[in-house]
Amino acid sequence: MTTNHTHFLKLLKRETERIDSLGIAKRQENIIEKFGDEKNPHAIIDGKPFLIANSNDYLGLRHHPIVKKSEIEASEKYGAGPGAVRFISGSLKIYRDLEKRLAQFHGRDDAMIFSSGFAANLAALYCLCKGISRDALVTSDVLVISDELNHRSIIDGIRLANLPKEQRKIFSHLDADDLKNILEESSGTRERVIVVTDGVFSMLGELQNLKEIREVIDQCQHLYPLGITLMVDDCHGVGISGKTGRGTEEIFDTQADVLVGTLGKALGSDGGYIVADQTIIDYLRESSATYIYSNNISPGSAGAALAAINIVDSPEGKKLLESSRANTEYFQEKLKQSSFSLAAPSTHPIQPVLIGDTQKTKKLVDGFYDHGILVTNISYPVVPKGRDEIRIQISATHTTDDIEKIVRTFQNCQ
Ligand SMILES: Cc1ncc(COP(=O)(O)O)c(C=O)c1O
């Protein structure tokens, strides 16, 4: 029987077909059956090994024996799941241990963990923009200024706050002068400002110059009665960028007021977090819906993350960070000898190789697959038309043979 609901399902199906016809569907995912060799893990797909050149696990920590052992030990001690949200059935000690470690790692008063980096960004932006109830003292007389290429979770966090258009502004990508112009032009219009940016931009591996941004903010603080708050999402920076893996802040020797990170990339586990001073964390624990009303990460993920941070801070971690840098430099050296080049200068393990045309890029990705290498194409509209790229992500565990094979495959498959 055809019902009104059937008509709705037809509409959904037509929409999925429209996406398919544009060639931008994402749901045909590779199914990885397992991983080979722990030291240089390959993904096994259809029984065949694949070199992984598209993972955020920049240090290979998700396969590290101590990280996996710590995950199992935490599950044995606390159970497989959190049981309930923290204010209902109590907070597992391992969550507090992890939060204290994260705060110490980033040189802050306190940290709070979330189910993901995405959930952390939604919470921080909503709660810092919005009065949380009619009686709340924190009002929404705020201007949010966001880098034009910020991650989707920042965009959605700002959307969630539902501020009128005049309270949302965008500054040109990586342009601290443009930020300054906006701050000066908007002077006197609002009580306070939130400036929000990615630390590392995931499509091109570019870094926001946080020192310049901090200087602009310091110069303009006096223009707003409640000042300017700097929020940085450094999900691709924490654990991997900077001499000791503290992220983009370490590179530019400055700190955000609110720093968002993930446990699910360089730290090899799962979940997200915020570090800040105690006042901000206390306020966010009282107001973040994705923290109060949503389960935390599993105890196993917390145990794994704790072990991963300890490794990053150990002599072994130092070596892994050095390998990551050396491998990235070796990739660039080899690429320079080929007919390919980067879409943007990047010192991060994200290495965006410019291809240009969408069909050519797709063909190359298929070629890589046929040669047993997993890479990802980043296509219009995520990047401007004609700037399609293959995003290579270098791992500290790649061998020189692996890197040479990746560059050779660009040549062989064009
Ligand atoms: C810049 C940035 N922020 C936030 C996230 C979300 O992190 P998570 O996967 O922990 O939700 C990502 C992940 O893709 C990211 O690249």
XYZ file of C-alpha atoms and ligand atoms in Angstrom:
430
model
C 0.000 0.000 0.000
C 1.331 3.431 -0.901
C 1.236 5.777 2.091
C 2.399 9.355 2.569
C 5.455 7.897 4.273
C 6.235 5.925 1.072
C 6.301 9.244 -0.823
C 8.780 10.563 1.706
C 11.001 7.488 1.275
C 10.888 8.016 -2.522
C 12.090 11.557 -1.987
C 14.993 10.344 0.150
C 15.884 7.764 -2.499
C 15.853 10.414 -5.237
C 18.161 12.585 -3.138
C 20.624 9.697 -2.656
C 20.499 9.027 -6.423
C 21.188 12.721 -7.083
C 24.294 12.530 -4.871
C 25.383 9.341 -6.656
C 24.932 10.972 -10.065
C 27.255 13.828 -9.039
C 29.943 11.269 -8.217
C 30.333 12.620 -4.663
C 28.833 9.694 -2.703
C 30.745 8.679 0.415
C 28.963 5.538 1.518
C 30.896 3.029 -0.617
C 33.401 2.524 2.172
C 36.326 0.103 2.076
C 35.752 -2.689 4.566
C 38.990 -3.369 6.421
C 38.916 -6.937 7.715
C 41.966 -6.613 9.943
C 45.459 -5.151 10.066
C 48.737 -6.891 9.318
C 52.094 -6.390 11.058
C 51.968 -4.132 14.158
C 55.147 -2.161 13.325
C 54.085 -1.127 9.837
C 50.389 -1.979 9.771
C 48.735 -2.691 6.464
C 44.950 -2.813 6.057
C 43.649 -6.156 4.821
C 40.814 -5.698 2.319
C 39.388 -8.673 0.428
C 42.313 -10.676 1.793
C 44.908 -8.295 0.254
C 47.308 -5.966 2.154
C 47.052 -2.207 1.539
C 49.544 0.478 2.499
C 47.643 3.128 4.466
C 48.358 6.686 3.312
C 45.095 8.263 4.465
C 44.943 7.798 8.220
C 44.955 10.418 10.993
C 46.829 7.954 13.189
C 50.023 9.929 12.483
C 52.219 8.117 15.012
C 50.760 4.626 14.573
C 49.608 4.633 18.207
C 46.278 2.870 17.619
C 48.284 -0.326 16.995
C 50.835 0.251 19.741
C 50.969 -2.788 22.080
C 50.976 -0.655 25.255
C 48.035 1.443 24.045
C 46.029 -1.717 23.243
C 47.005 -3.368 26.531
C 45.944 -0.265 28.475
C 42.604 -0.302 26.690
C 42.000 -3.909 27.714
C 43.091 -3.273 31.315
C 40.727 -0.295 31.626
C 37.830 -2.375 30.228
C 38.587 -5.164 32.688
C 38.636 -2.724 35.589
C 35.680 -0.488 34.668
C 33.614 -2.481 32.122
C 33.167 -2.046 28.393
C 30.969 1.064 28.502
C 30.411 4.121 30.706
C 27.049 2.850 32.081
C 25.446 6.284 32.141
C 26.280 9.939 31.798
C 28.647 11.197 34.473
C 26.323 13.309 36.617
C 23.922 10.357 36.961
C 26.020 7.369 37.925
C 29.283 9.017 38.888
C 32.511 9.612 37.103
C 34.932 6.760 36.560
C 38.331 7.544 38.017
C 39.979 6.859 34.680
C 38.066 9.814 33.175
C 39.424 12.163 35.842
C 42.914 10.680 35.465
C 42.759 11.365 31.729
C 41.417 14.891 32.229
C 44.168 15.745 34.701
C 46.789 14.343 32.310
C 45.394 16.332 29.373
C 45.363 19.527 31.457
C 48.972 18.922 32.462
C 50.001 18.029 28.886
C 48.644 21.349 27.610
C 49.637 23.431 30.644
C 46.079 24.290 31.726
C 44.016 24.149 34.946
C 41.587 21.463 33.838
C 40.168 19.430 30.961
C 36.869 17.765 30.120
C 36.388 14.832 27.775
C 33.585 14.351 25.270
C 32.446 11.484 23.061
C 34.207 13.196 20.116
C 36.014 16.335 19.010
C 32.879 17.206 17.048
C 30.773 17.050 20.246
C 33.365 19.208 22.060
C 33.202 21.919 19.377
C 29.394 21.932 19.370
C 29.340 22.297 23.145
C 32.013 24.979 23.407
C 30.552 27.178 20.693
C 26.949 26.846 21.793
C 27.725 27.486 25.460
C 30.144 30.347 24.897
C 27.741 32.064 22.505
C 24.464 31.485 24.294
C 22.904 32.263 27.629
C 21.946 28.735 28.723
C 18.653 29.683 30.388
C 16.480 32.753 30.751
C 18.112 33.484 34.120
C 21.651 32.960 32.837
C 24.138 35.707 33.488
C 26.052 34.913 30.295
C 24.076 36.682 27.587
C 24.342 36.211 23.848
C 25.477 39.776 23.164
C 28.449 38.288 21.349
C 30.106 38.484 17.950
C 31.607 35.245 16.604
C 34.385 35.602 14.050
C 35.419 32.398 12.277
C 38.143 31.556 9.698
C 36.456 30.940 6.332
C 37.816 27.380 6.029
C 37.079 26.155 9.566
C 36.013 22.547 10.123
C 32.382 21.511 9.786
C 32.043 20.972 13.572
C 32.850 24.674 14.131
C 30.386 25.737 11.464
C 27.696 23.542 13.025
C 28.520 24.796 16.546
C 27.952 28.371 15.367
C 24.770 27.320 13.557
C 23.507 25.639 16.729
C 23.902 28.878 18.667
C 21.469 30.388 16.153
C 22.794 33.941 16.458
C 21.422 36.630 14.105
C 23.469 37.188 10.950
C 25.014 40.438 12.214
C 26.556 38.506 15.128
C 28.412 36.065 12.829
C 31.390 37.162 10.752
C 34.003 35.341 8.715
C 37.624 36.396 8.336
C 39.626 35.525 5.220
C 41.515 32.256 5.518
C 44.757 32.627 7.527
C 44.455 36.422 7.361
C 45.113 38.072 10.746
C 44.886 41.551 9.136
C 41.357 40.835 7.984
C 40.494 39.650 11.506
C 41.868 42.945 12.856
C 39.771 44.973 10.404
C 36.620 43.137 11.454
C 37.410 43.590 15.152
C 38.006 47.328 14.685
C 34.980 47.892 12.451
C 32.696 46.037 14.892
C 33.968 47.901 17.951
C 31.131 49.102 20.191
C 28.518 46.810 18.636
C 28.770 43.905 21.137
C 29.826 43.177 24.698
C 32.272 40.447 23.728
C 33.796 38.455 20.863
C 34.744 34.853 20.210
C 37.428 34.305 17.588
C 37.457 30.682 16.457
C 39.880 28.879 14.193
C 41.352 25.520 13.351
C 45.003 25.146 14.372
C 45.751 22.781 11.468
C 43.433 22.912 8.445
C 42.727 19.341 7.495
C 42.295 19.733 3.731
C 45.679 21.357 3.027
C 47.693 20.853 6.204
C 48.072 24.627 6.607
C 48.657 26.117 10.055
C 46.914 29.155 11.481
C 49.584 31.548 12.744
C 48.313 31.665 16.327
C 50.964 34.182 17.360
C 49.624 36.748 14.878
C 46.035 35.990 15.857
C 46.905 36.368 19.557
C 48.657 39.707 18.890
C 45.611 41.065 17.041
C 43.361 39.939 19.884
C 45.609 41.579 22.483
C 45.566 44.843 20.498
C 41.755 44.821 20.229
C 40.749 43.464 23.690
C 39.959 46.975 24.976
C 37.342 47.520 22.237
C 34.875 45.137 23.904
C 33.705 45.425 27.560
C 33.933 41.631 28.086
C 36.946 41.181 25.837
C 37.812 38.656 23.152
C 38.020 34.895 23.699
C 40.253 32.816 21.419
C 39.024 29.292 20.710
C 41.271 26.933 18.727
C 40.285 23.525 17.363
C 43.605 21.708 17.052
C 42.303 18.217 16.357
C 44.947 17.600 13.670
C 47.687 19.277 15.712
C 47.541 17.722 19.173
C 49.903 14.807 19.643
C 51.784 15.462 16.399
C 52.582 19.145 15.738
C 55.296 21.010 17.617
C 58.546 19.695 18.999
C 56.869 17.693 21.784
C 53.459 17.137 20.156
C 51.630 19.904 22.052
C 50.170 21.060 18.744
C 49.942 24.354 16.871
C 50.184 26.296 20.147
C 53.684 24.895 20.639
C 54.774 25.916 17.129
C 53.630 29.515 17.652
C 54.462 29.679 21.353
C 51.074 30.943 22.452
C 47.880 29.606 24.056
C 44.199 29.715 23.189
C 41.638 30.511 25.894
C 39.706 27.400 24.864
C 41.570 24.557 23.165
C 39.656 21.675 21.566
C 41.460 18.441 20.735
C 40.664 14.899 19.740
C 41.879 11.593 21.141
C 40.965 9.948 17.839
C 43.765 11.059 15.526
C 47.448 11.247 16.580
C 46.571 9.883 20.029
C 45.263 6.683 18.453
C 42.153 6.287 20.620
C 38.694 7.844 20.435
C 36.871 10.872 21.860
C 37.404 14.622 22.145
C 38.356 17.131 24.822
C 38.550 20.748 25.876
C 41.305 22.269 28.000
C 40.999 25.719 29.519
C 41.242 27.568 32.804
C 39.125 26.338 35.710
C 36.398 28.985 35.368
C 35.716 28.055 31.748
C 35.773 24.297 32.403
C 33.441 24.643 35.422
C 31.027 26.686 33.305
C 31.171 24.176 30.442
C 30.568 21.229 32.792
C 27.378 22.998 33.886
C 26.220 23.911 30.397
C 27.456 21.499 27.690
C 24.557 19.345 26.521
C 26.851 16.909 24.693
C 28.690 16.375 28.012
C 25.759 16.383 30.457
C 23.222 14.403 28.416
C 25.453 12.140 26.324
C 27.653 9.202 27.276
C 31.350 9.757 27.628
C 33.944 7.640 25.814
C 34.357 4.046 26.944
C 36.767 3.346 29.825
C 38.893 1.410 27.316
C 39.238 4.468 25.081
C 40.212 6.565 28.117
C 42.838 3.993 29.141
C 44.225 3.867 25.606
C 44.368 7.681 25.366
C 46.151 7.961 28.705
C 48.777 5.457 27.565
C 49.153 7.262 24.216
C 49.833 10.630 25.891
C 52.428 8.997 28.121
C 54.119 7.533 25.037
C 54.140 10.920 23.252
C 55.895 12.329 26.346
C 58.489 9.537 26.490
C 61.808 9.053 24.627
C 59.916 6.657 22.335
C 57.397 9.405 21.545
C 60.220 11.822 20.789
C 61.585 9.306 18.285
C 58.159 8.833 16.710
C 57.764 12.608 16.337
C 61.212 12.782 14.740
C 60.293 9.946 12.326
C 57.079 11.745 11.429
C 59.010 14.908 10.547
C 61.734 13.002 8.680
C 59.167 10.980 6.701
C 57.221 14.107 5.763
C 60.423 15.798 4.579
C 61.451 12.692 2.620
C 58.038 12.594 0.930
C 58.423 16.251 -0.096
C 61.949 15.643 -1.396
C 60.774 12.699 -3.528
C 57.698 14.573 -4.752
C 59.896 17.466 -5.917
C 61.745 14.991 -8.170
C 58.408 13.993 -9.777
C 56.093 16.019 -11.994
C 53.694 16.558 -9.073
C 53.555 19.348 -6.504
C 51.694 20.313 -3.356
C 48.443 22.295 -3.462
C 49.734 24.319 -0.483
C 52.978 24.396 1.461
C 52.541 22.027 4.394
C 54.993 20.954 7.058
C 52.291 18.775 8.630
C 52.013 15.040 7.735
C 48.937 16.069 5.718
C 50.492 16.430 2.252
C 47.979 17.723 -0.325
C 49.113 16.729 -3.817
C 47.525 18.956 -6.438
C 45.838 17.164 -9.350
C 43.277 19.728 -10.552
C 40.639 17.877 -12.531
C 37.997 15.826 -10.656
C 37.886 12.858 -13.030
C 41.668 12.651 -13.240
C 41.849 12.703 -9.439
C 39.320 9.874 -9.155
C 41.201 7.838 -11.726
C 44.412 8.285 -9.743
C 42.768 7.178 -6.493
C 41.553 4.022 -8.269
C 45.060 3.498 -9.635
C 46.505 3.756 -6.132
C 43.955 1.190 -4.956
C 44.977 -1.181 -7.748
C 48.582 -0.764 -6.584
C 47.612 -1.645 -2.990
C 47.681 1.895 -1.501
C 44.816 3.695 0.254
C 44.661 7.450 -0.482
C 41.828 9.995 -0.431
C 40.692 12.486 -3.040
C 39.523 15.901 -1.896
C 37.317 17.342 -4.584
C 35.182 20.354 -5.408
C 33.188 21.767 -3.558
C 35.425 21.005 -0.551
C 38.277 22.665 -2.475
C 37.831 25.304 -5.229
C 37.078 24.064 -8.787
C 40.225 22.916 -10.575
C 42.098 22.452 -7.252
C 41.195 18.800 -6.613
C 43.890 17.046 -4.649
C 44.978 13.681 -3.350
C 45.555 14.054 0.360
C 48.463 11.927 1.480
C 48.852 11.450 5.222
C 52.351 10.422 6.187
C 52.812 8.190 9.207
C 55.795 7.897 11.522
C 55.586 4.148 10.871
C 55.999 4.447 7.074
C 59.292 3.114 5.751
C 61.345 4.877 3.090
C 60.200 2.113 0.703
C 56.569 2.974 1.502
C 57.163 6.661 0.756
C 59.009 5.928 -2.475
C 56.173 3.604 -3.508
C 53.588 6.337 -2.903
C 55.477 8.872 -5.064
C 56.196 6.247 -7.763
C 52.509 5.421 -7.902
C 51.642 9.055 -8.694
C 53.955 8.787 -11.714
C 52.775 5.327 -12.768
C 49.061 6.015 -12.545
C 48.770 9.440 -14.172
C 39.617 20.137 12.486
C 38.750 19.051 13.050
N 37.988 19.308 14.115
C 37.196 18.356 14.666
C 37.142 17.093 14.141
C 36.257 16.064 14.766
O 36.999 15.218 15.596
P 36.370 13.820 16.038
O 36.618 12.851 14.936
O 37.056 13.480 17.324
O 34.906 14.065 16.228
C 37.918 16.778 13.025
C 37.852 15.416 12.443
O 37.745 15.220 11.280
C 38.748 17.776 12.462
O 39.496 17.524 11.382
